[in-house]
Amino acid sequence: MAELRLRDIRKNYGTVEVLHGIDLDIRSGEFVVFVGPSGCGKSTLLRAIAGLEDISSGEFRIDGALMNDVAPSQRGIAMVFQSYALYPHMTVFDNMAFGLKIAGFRKDQIAARIRQAAEILQLTPYLDRYPRALSGGQRQRVAIGRAIVRDPKVFLFDEPLSNLDAALRVATRIEIAKLKQAMPGATMIYVTHDQVEAMTLADRIVVLRDGRIEQVGSPVELYRRPANLFVGQFIGSPSMNVLGGTLARTGPDTRVELDAGFTVAVPIPTEAAMQGQRVHLGIRPEDLRPCSTDPLFRATISLVEQLGEVQLTYLDLPGLAAPLIAKLPGHLDLHPGRDIGLTAEAANLHLFDRHENAIRPAEAGHKVAVPAE
Amino acid sequence: MTAASSRSFWAGMSQAFLWALLLSVGVVVVYPLLWMALGGFKSNSQIFEQPFALPLQWSFANYLSAWQGVQGYMVSSLLITVVSTVTTVFISAWAAFGLTRTPMPAKPLVTAIVLGGMMLSPTVALVPLVRMLQSLGLYDTHWALIILYTAFRVPFTTFLIRAYMLDLPRDLDEAAMMDGANPGQIFRRIILPLCRPIIMSCIVLHILFAWNEYLFAMIFTNNPSVQTLPVGLTSMMSKQGTDFAQVFAAMTISALPIVIIFFLTQRYFIRGLTEGIGK
């Protein structure tokens, strides 16, 4: 059981600042996932928590105790590395025993702990093997086992599935989810750039960009109520379609005149001061559906990717650099060149202001307060 | 003749040519050694009369008397080689660990200074070294050669081990750090065992060097009880210049340990060198 508190965490490499003041509270027993594109600082933040990177400024506490200058091994943290980092010259048993031996545990205690962890991770038959004689998935389990035996307060996972093939990745992801269920008290922090891992594993997701937190929330919250355009596009696959436009009418019955040549009514109230301002309309591909009578817009299909259950339909719209994507049912007869009418539930439309922040019903008034350029 | 059979004919020819070439090179390398070893079994007159013939009778007399002559030098050589190998490899491995795995101010400069030692010519340093070792009271002792061999080989050995260590993933250090290991434990229990191939190569290379080194051994030792095999063989040759059979026997005895060690460790020798630098 451990509660983590990060306050204004900054990390500099020389004059370059890569973490720009991270504030985050992680509750005891929580599974938190850091996601973001490459170079967003998620791994640096994880390594700072582990103690493998010094924190340039700010405070990091575990259960109230300041950890900034505490050695990695004294923080009660175990880490599973992306490369597994198993000691190649040691057997599975010795790999798992290494930390315990250093900590001065008795042989019988070490054996008991390893036996228990090996049973949980189904590694018992492999304890005498060397890492080179194991498959990728087994190595990953050894790496997790090495973390478990130390009975840490916090588990850190640094992109642990990225070296596995697609099928094994799914299987190991499920194992990690089961592991979390079996250890409800353990606080886990998981870094990934794979949003499926983030959505399926996390209690809360932390989306990072350029060393800053963009949004913290539950997977559904991030999906349904993205705080800004970046989060909206980052969460969800294929990513959210974004259409540029101008606020043609404000008030409770907001209307957006899109560059693509049609007008959309959005049930998000806007302030009169926003009249004429540039906005972005977000529509998720899965929220679009075909509609022959009174569609939101009509477009020509440029490409269809048939996935069986669904088909990803790429549509050309005037004024859009990239094609608009719609995730439509697999049984529909769709082919390039066909003209199709599409619509979406008004409740599923997302509106972002010119600063790319979400305009939400409850926050509309607040958003208007942003000074004009 | 069809195209396929013509191709296989030329493939066979090139294979045969390759074998012939390798065999010739092998003969050129091995024959002088064999000739020397066989010379040790011959009488002095047979060496001159029938230099390329097999010995008329296989007598170990020359080897036995040569052994009497060289065993003192052999002990010195063994002592100096073993101790300087241990010190060189240990110091170099620690230095390479420091240069590759620890935060250190001005690391490129320190690396350049350490590796720059490879450019120092032993000949240039002879005079000051003689003065220095005399003033330290180490002149004409085993320690003189142990220290010099260590000092002059540490840069090269560090260079080899450092190149190998650079390729070892840093995650291993960090995993060990998370497991609570201090730098000494990381070095001893993680990095050093993983460097075994290059350590073995360095050991073999150092043994070859220390066993055969002549210049320092000749300059820094006078007393026969301190002198090593190369110097001892030279003095044997000057003393028994006409008894070539015994000289050959002595040279064979002195070369034998190196040949044995090389054959026993050539697997490591080749792997260590190719893995370390050839990536």
PDB file of C-alpha atoms in Angstrom, chain A residues 67-230:
ATOM      1  CA  MET A  67      12.038  10.466  -1.804  1.00  0.00           C
ATOM      2  CA  ASN A  68      14.040  12.939  -3.893  1.00  0.00           C
ATOM      3  CA  ASP A  69      17.412  11.823  -2.541  1.00  0.00           C
ATOM      4  CA  VAL A  70      16.564   8.271  -1.494  1.00  0.00           C
ATOM      5  CA  ALA A  71      18.449   5.487  -3.340  1.00  0.00           C
ATOM      6  CA  PRO A  72      16.327   3.457  -5.818  1.00  0.00           C
ATOM      7  CA  SER A  73      16.568   0.294  -3.752  1.00  0.00           C
ATOM      8  CA  GLN A  74      15.408   2.106  -0.590  1.00  0.00           C
ATOM      9  CA  ARG A  75      12.185   3.468  -2.111  1.00  0.00           C
ATOM     10  CA  GLY A  76      10.215   0.231  -1.885  1.00  0.00           C
ATOM     11  CA  ILE A  77       9.843   0.227  -5.644  1.00  0.00           C
ATOM     12  CA  ALA A  78      10.359  -2.589  -8.140  1.00  0.00           C
ATOM     13  CA  MET A  79      10.635  -2.037 -11.852  1.00  0.00           C
ATOM     14  CA  VAL A  80       9.993  -4.203 -14.885  1.00  0.00           C
ATOM     15  CA  PHE A  81      12.128  -3.017 -17.768  1.00  0.00           C
ATOM     16  CA  GLN A  82      11.212  -2.867 -21.420  1.00  0.00           C
ATOM     17  CA  SER A  83      14.164  -5.113 -22.277  1.00  0.00           C
ATOM     18  CA  TYR A  84      13.380  -7.356 -19.245  1.00  0.00           C
ATOM     19  CA  ALA A  85      16.998  -6.731 -18.106  1.00  0.00           C
ATOM     20  CA  LEU A  86      17.385 -10.310 -16.891  1.00  0.00           C
ATOM     21  CA  TYR A  87      20.918 -11.214 -15.820  1.00  0.00           C
ATOM     22  CA  PRO A  88      21.930 -13.553 -18.657  1.00  0.00           C
ATOM     23  CA  HIS A  89      24.508 -15.479 -16.631  1.00  0.00           C
ATOM     24  CA  MET A  90      22.060 -16.388 -13.864  1.00  0.00           C
ATOM     25  CA  THR A  91      19.269 -18.955 -13.816  1.00  0.00           C
ATOM     26  CA  VAL A  92      15.655 -17.872 -13.408  1.00  0.00           C
ATOM     27  CA  PHE A  93      15.919 -18.708  -9.709  1.00  0.00           C
ATOM     28  CA  ASP A  94      19.094 -16.654  -9.272  1.00  0.00           C
ATOM     29  CA  ASN A  95      17.626 -13.768 -11.227  1.00  0.00           C
ATOM     30  CA  MET A  96      14.694 -13.642  -8.837  1.00  0.00           C
ATOM     31  CA  ALA A  97      16.914 -14.245  -5.804  1.00  0.00           C
ATOM     32  CA  PHE A  98      19.504 -11.579  -6.594  1.00  0.00           C
ATOM     33  CA  GLY A  99      17.773  -8.664  -4.887  1.00  0.00           C
ATOM     34  CA  LEU A 100      16.834 -10.783  -1.878  1.00  0.00           C
ATOM     35  CA  LYS A 101      20.415 -12.018  -1.468  1.00  0.00           C
ATOM     36  CA  ILE A 102      21.705  -8.449  -1.589  1.00  0.00           C
ATOM     37  CA  ALA A 103      19.093  -7.489   1.016  1.00  0.00           C
ATOM     38  CA  GLY A 104      20.431 -10.251   3.269  1.00  0.00           C
ATOM     39  CA  PHE A 105      17.445 -12.595   3.325  1.00  0.00           C
ATOM     40  CA  ARG A 106      17.964 -16.139   4.605  1.00  0.00           C
ATOM     41  CA  LYS A 107      18.131 -18.944   2.036  1.00  0.00           C
ATOM     42  CA  ASP A 108      14.865 -20.550   3.170  1.00  0.00           C
ATOM     43  CA  GLN A 109      13.064 -17.203   3.022  1.00  0.00           C
ATOM     44  CA  ILE A 110      14.400 -16.602  -0.484  1.00  0.00           C
ATOM     45  CA  ALA A 111      13.345 -20.069  -1.641  1.00  0.00           C
ATOM     46  CA  ALA A 112       9.858 -19.647  -0.173  1.00  0.00           C
ATOM     47  CA  ARG A 113       9.291 -16.290  -1.826  1.00  0.00           C
ATOM     48  CA  ILE A 114      10.542 -17.479  -5.180  1.00  0.00           C
ATOM     49  CA  ARG A 115       8.423 -20.625  -5.003  1.00  0.00           C
ATOM     50  CA  GLN A 116       5.337 -18.529  -4.333  1.00  0.00           C
ATOM     51  CA  ALA A 117       6.051 -16.045  -7.131  1.00  0.00           C
ATOM     52  CA  ALA A 118       6.920 -18.846  -9.555  1.00  0.00           C
ATOM     53  CA  GLU A 119       3.575 -20.495  -8.873  1.00  0.00           C
ATOM     54  CA  ILE A 120       1.650 -17.289  -9.486  1.00  0.00           C
ATOM     55  CA  LEU A 121       3.515 -16.731 -12.762  1.00  0.00           C
ATOM     56  CA  GLN A 122       3.656 -20.422 -13.789  1.00  0.00           C
ATOM     57  CA  LEU A 123       7.445 -20.368 -13.796  1.00  0.00           C
ATOM     58  CA  THR A 124       8.072 -23.337 -11.501  1.00  0.00           C
ATOM     59  CA  PRO A 125       9.313 -25.681 -14.311  1.00  0.00           C
ATOM     60  CA  TYR A 126      11.779 -23.056 -15.539  1.00  0.00           C
ATOM     61  CA  LEU A 127      13.561 -22.060 -12.331  1.00  0.00           C
ATOM     62  CA  ASP A 128      16.797 -23.827 -13.325  1.00  0.00           C
ATOM     63  CA  ARG A 129      16.869 -22.446 -16.840  1.00  0.00           C
ATOM     64  CA  TYR A 130      18.894 -19.539 -18.099  1.00  0.00           C
ATOM     65  CA  PRO A 131      17.076 -16.595 -19.702  1.00  0.00           C
ATOM     66  CA  ARG A 132      18.410 -17.524 -23.151  1.00  0.00           C
ATOM     67  CA  ALA A 133      16.452 -20.796 -22.946  1.00  0.00           C
ATOM     68  CA  LEU A 134      13.135 -18.993 -22.379  1.00  0.00           C
ATOM     69  CA  SER A 135      10.602 -17.518 -24.792  1.00  0.00           C
ATOM     70  CA  GLY A 136       9.869 -13.790 -24.806  1.00  0.00           C
ATOM     71  CA  GLY A 137       6.714 -14.222 -22.746  1.00  0.00           C
ATOM     72  CA  GLN A 138       8.487 -16.388 -20.178  1.00  0.00           C
ATOM     73  CA  ARG A 139      11.286 -13.853 -19.867  1.00  0.00           C
ATOM     74  CA  GLN A 140       8.728 -11.156 -19.287  1.00  0.00           C
ATOM     75  CA  ARG A 141       7.169 -13.248 -16.525  1.00  0.00           C
ATOM     76  CA  VAL A 142      10.591 -13.728 -14.913  1.00  0.00           C
ATOM     77  CA  ALA A 143      11.061  -9.959 -14.975  1.00  0.00           C
ATOM     78  CA  ILE A 144       7.694  -9.555 -13.270  1.00  0.00           C
ATOM     79  CA  GLY A 145       8.590 -12.334 -10.827  1.00  0.00           C
ATOM     80  CA  ARG A 146      11.818 -10.567  -9.940  1.00  0.00           C
ATOM     81  CA  ALA A 147       9.708  -7.548  -9.028  1.00  0.00           C
ATOM     82  CA  ILE A 148       7.112  -9.519  -7.069  1.00  0.00           C
ATOM     83  CA  VAL A 149       9.542 -11.384  -4.791  1.00  0.00           C
ATOM     84  CA  ARG A 150      10.794  -8.131  -3.336  1.00  0.00           C
ATOM     85  CA  ASP A 151       7.255  -7.388  -2.161  1.00  0.00           C
ATOM     86  CA  PRO A 152       7.503  -3.720  -3.140  1.00  0.00           C
ATOM     87  CA  LYS A 153       5.043  -0.981  -2.315  1.00  0.00           C
ATOM     88  CA  VAL A 154       5.048   0.272  -5.886  1.00  0.00           C
ATOM     89  CA  PHE A 155       5.470  -1.581  -9.180  1.00  0.00           C
ATOM     90  CA  LEU A 156       6.774   0.271 -12.192  1.00  0.00           C
ATOM     91  CA  PHE A 157       6.386  -1.131 -15.693  1.00  0.00           C
ATOM     92  CA  ASP A 158       8.332   0.519 -18.504  1.00  0.00           C
ATOM     93  CA  GLU A 159       6.657  -0.513 -21.771  1.00  0.00           C
ATOM     94  CA  PRO A 160       6.849  -4.163 -20.715  1.00  0.00           C
ATOM     95  CA  LEU A 161       4.995  -5.581 -23.715  1.00  0.00           C
ATOM     96  CA  SER A 162       6.643  -3.705 -26.541  1.00  0.00           C
ATOM     97  CA  ASN A 163       9.133  -6.498 -27.303  1.00  0.00           C
ATOM     98  CA  LEU A 164       6.440  -9.164 -27.643  1.00  0.00           C
ATOM     99  CA  ASP A 165       4.551 -10.168 -30.760  1.00  0.00           C
ATOM    100  CA  ALA A 166       0.899  -9.207 -31.111  1.00  0.00           C
ATOM    101  CA  ALA A 167      -0.635 -12.453 -29.795  1.00  0.00           C
ATOM    102  CA  LEU A 168       1.715 -12.695 -26.835  1.00  0.00           C
ATOM    103  CA  ARG A 169       1.155  -9.049 -26.061  1.00  0.00           C
ATOM    104  CA  VAL A 170      -2.563  -9.654 -25.612  1.00  0.00           C
ATOM    105  CA  ALA A 171      -1.930 -12.729 -23.452  1.00  0.00           C
ATOM    106  CA  THR A 172       0.627 -10.963 -21.255  1.00  0.00           C
ATOM    107  CA  ARG A 173      -1.625  -7.921 -20.960  1.00  0.00           C
ATOM    108  CA  ILE A 174      -4.327 -10.168 -19.554  1.00  0.00           C
ATOM    109  CA  GLU A 175      -1.799 -11.702 -17.160  1.00  0.00           C
ATOM    110  CA  ILE A 176      -0.813  -8.281 -15.890  1.00  0.00           C
ATOM    111  CA  ALA A 177      -4.483  -7.422 -15.374  1.00  0.00           C
ATOM    112  CA  LYS A 178      -4.909 -10.669 -13.404  1.00  0.00           C
ATOM    113  CA  LEU A 179      -1.786  -9.903 -11.411  1.00  0.00           C
ATOM    114  CA  LYS A 180      -3.251  -6.562 -10.441  1.00  0.00           C
ATOM    115  CA  GLN A 181      -6.471  -8.276  -9.357  1.00  0.00           C
ATOM    116  CA  ALA A 182      -4.437 -10.713  -7.253  1.00  0.00           C
ATOM    117  CA  MET A 183      -2.552  -7.837  -5.607  1.00  0.00           C
ATOM    118  CA  PRO A 184      -5.239  -5.218  -5.002  1.00  0.00           C
ATOM    119  CA  GLY A 185      -3.088  -3.348  -2.507  1.00  0.00           C
ATOM    120  CA  ALA A 186      -0.144  -2.847  -4.870  1.00  0.00           C
ATOM    121  CA  THR A 187       0.231   0.535  -6.507  1.00  0.00           C
ATOM    122  CA  MET A 188       1.228   0.107 -10.127  1.00  0.00           C
ATOM    123  CA  ILE A 189       2.510   2.620 -12.637  1.00  0.00           C
ATOM    124  CA  TYR A 190       2.707   1.525 -16.219  1.00  0.00           C
ATOM    125  CA  VAL A 191       4.250   3.351 -19.142  1.00  0.00           C
ATOM    126  CA  THR A 192       3.137   2.649 -22.673  1.00  0.00           C
ATOM    127  CA  HIS A 193       2.558   4.350 -25.976  1.00  0.00           C
ATOM    128  CA  ASP A 194      -0.101   1.770 -26.803  1.00  0.00           C
ATOM    129  CA  GLN A 195      -3.476   3.213 -25.978  1.00  0.00           C
ATOM    130  CA  VAL A 196      -5.147  -0.206 -25.991  1.00  0.00           C
ATOM    131  CA  GLU A 197      -2.908  -1.241 -23.078  1.00  0.00           C
ATOM    132  CA  ALA A 198      -3.701   2.043 -21.382  1.00  0.00           C
ATOM    133  CA  MET A 199      -7.459   1.736 -21.851  1.00  0.00           C
ATOM    134  CA  THR A 200      -7.651  -1.922 -20.795  1.00  0.00           C
ATOM    135  CA  LEU A 201      -5.346  -1.861 -17.774  1.00  0.00           C
ATOM    136  CA  ALA A 202      -5.673   1.547 -16.196  1.00  0.00           C
ATOM    137  CA  ASP A 203      -7.754   2.767 -13.312  1.00  0.00           C
ATOM    138  CA  ARG A 204      -6.570   6.190 -14.379  1.00  0.00           C
ATOM    139  CA  ILE A 205      -4.628   7.329 -17.411  1.00  0.00           C
ATOM    140  CA  VAL A 206      -2.156  10.205 -17.413  1.00  0.00           C
ATOM    141  CA  VAL A 207      -1.721  11.662 -20.898  1.00  0.00           C
ATOM    142  CA  LEU A 208       1.583  13.459 -21.359  1.00  0.00           C
ATOM    143  CA  ARG A 209       2.842  15.714 -24.107  1.00  0.00           C
ATOM    144  CA  ASP A 210       6.174  17.538 -24.256  1.00  0.00           C
ATOM    145  CA  GLY A 211       6.848  16.988 -20.565  1.00  0.00           C
ATOM    146  CA  ARG A 212       3.461  18.236 -19.385  1.00  0.00           C
ATOM    147  CA  ILE A 213       0.332  16.452 -18.218  1.00  0.00           C
ATOM    148  CA  GLU A 214      -2.480  17.051 -20.678  1.00  0.00           C
ATOM    149  CA  GLN A 215      -5.191  15.211 -18.769  1.00  0.00           C
ATOM    150  CA  VAL A 216      -5.624  12.719 -15.944  1.00  0.00           C
ATOM    151  CA  GLY A 217      -8.749  10.610 -15.785  1.00  0.00           C
ATOM    152  CA  SER A 218     -10.383   7.225 -16.129  1.00  0.00           C
ATOM    153  CA  PRO A 219     -10.175   5.598 -19.565  1.00  0.00           C
ATOM    154  CA  VAL A 220     -13.852   6.283 -20.291  1.00  0.00           C
ATOM    155  CA  GLU A 221     -13.542   9.882 -19.114  1.00  0.00           C
ATOM    156  CA  LEU A 222     -10.610  10.485 -21.422  1.00  0.00           C
ATOM    157  CA  TYR A 223     -12.455   8.872 -24.285  1.00  0.00           C
ATOM    158  CA  ARG A 224     -15.780  10.620 -23.718  1.00  0.00           C
ATOM    159  CA  ARG A 225     -14.624  13.949 -22.328  1.00  0.00           C
ATOM    160  CA  PRO A 226     -11.150  14.772 -23.652  1.00  0.00           C
ATOM    161  CA  ALA A 227      -9.815  17.979 -22.146  1.00  0.00           C
ATOM    162  CA  ASN A 228      -8.288  19.122 -25.386  1.00  0.00           C
ATOM    163  CA  LEU A 229      -7.809  18.246 -28.992  1.00  0.00           C
ATOM    164  CA  PHE A 230      -4.523  16.394 -28.347  1.00  0.00           C
TER     165      PHE A 230
END
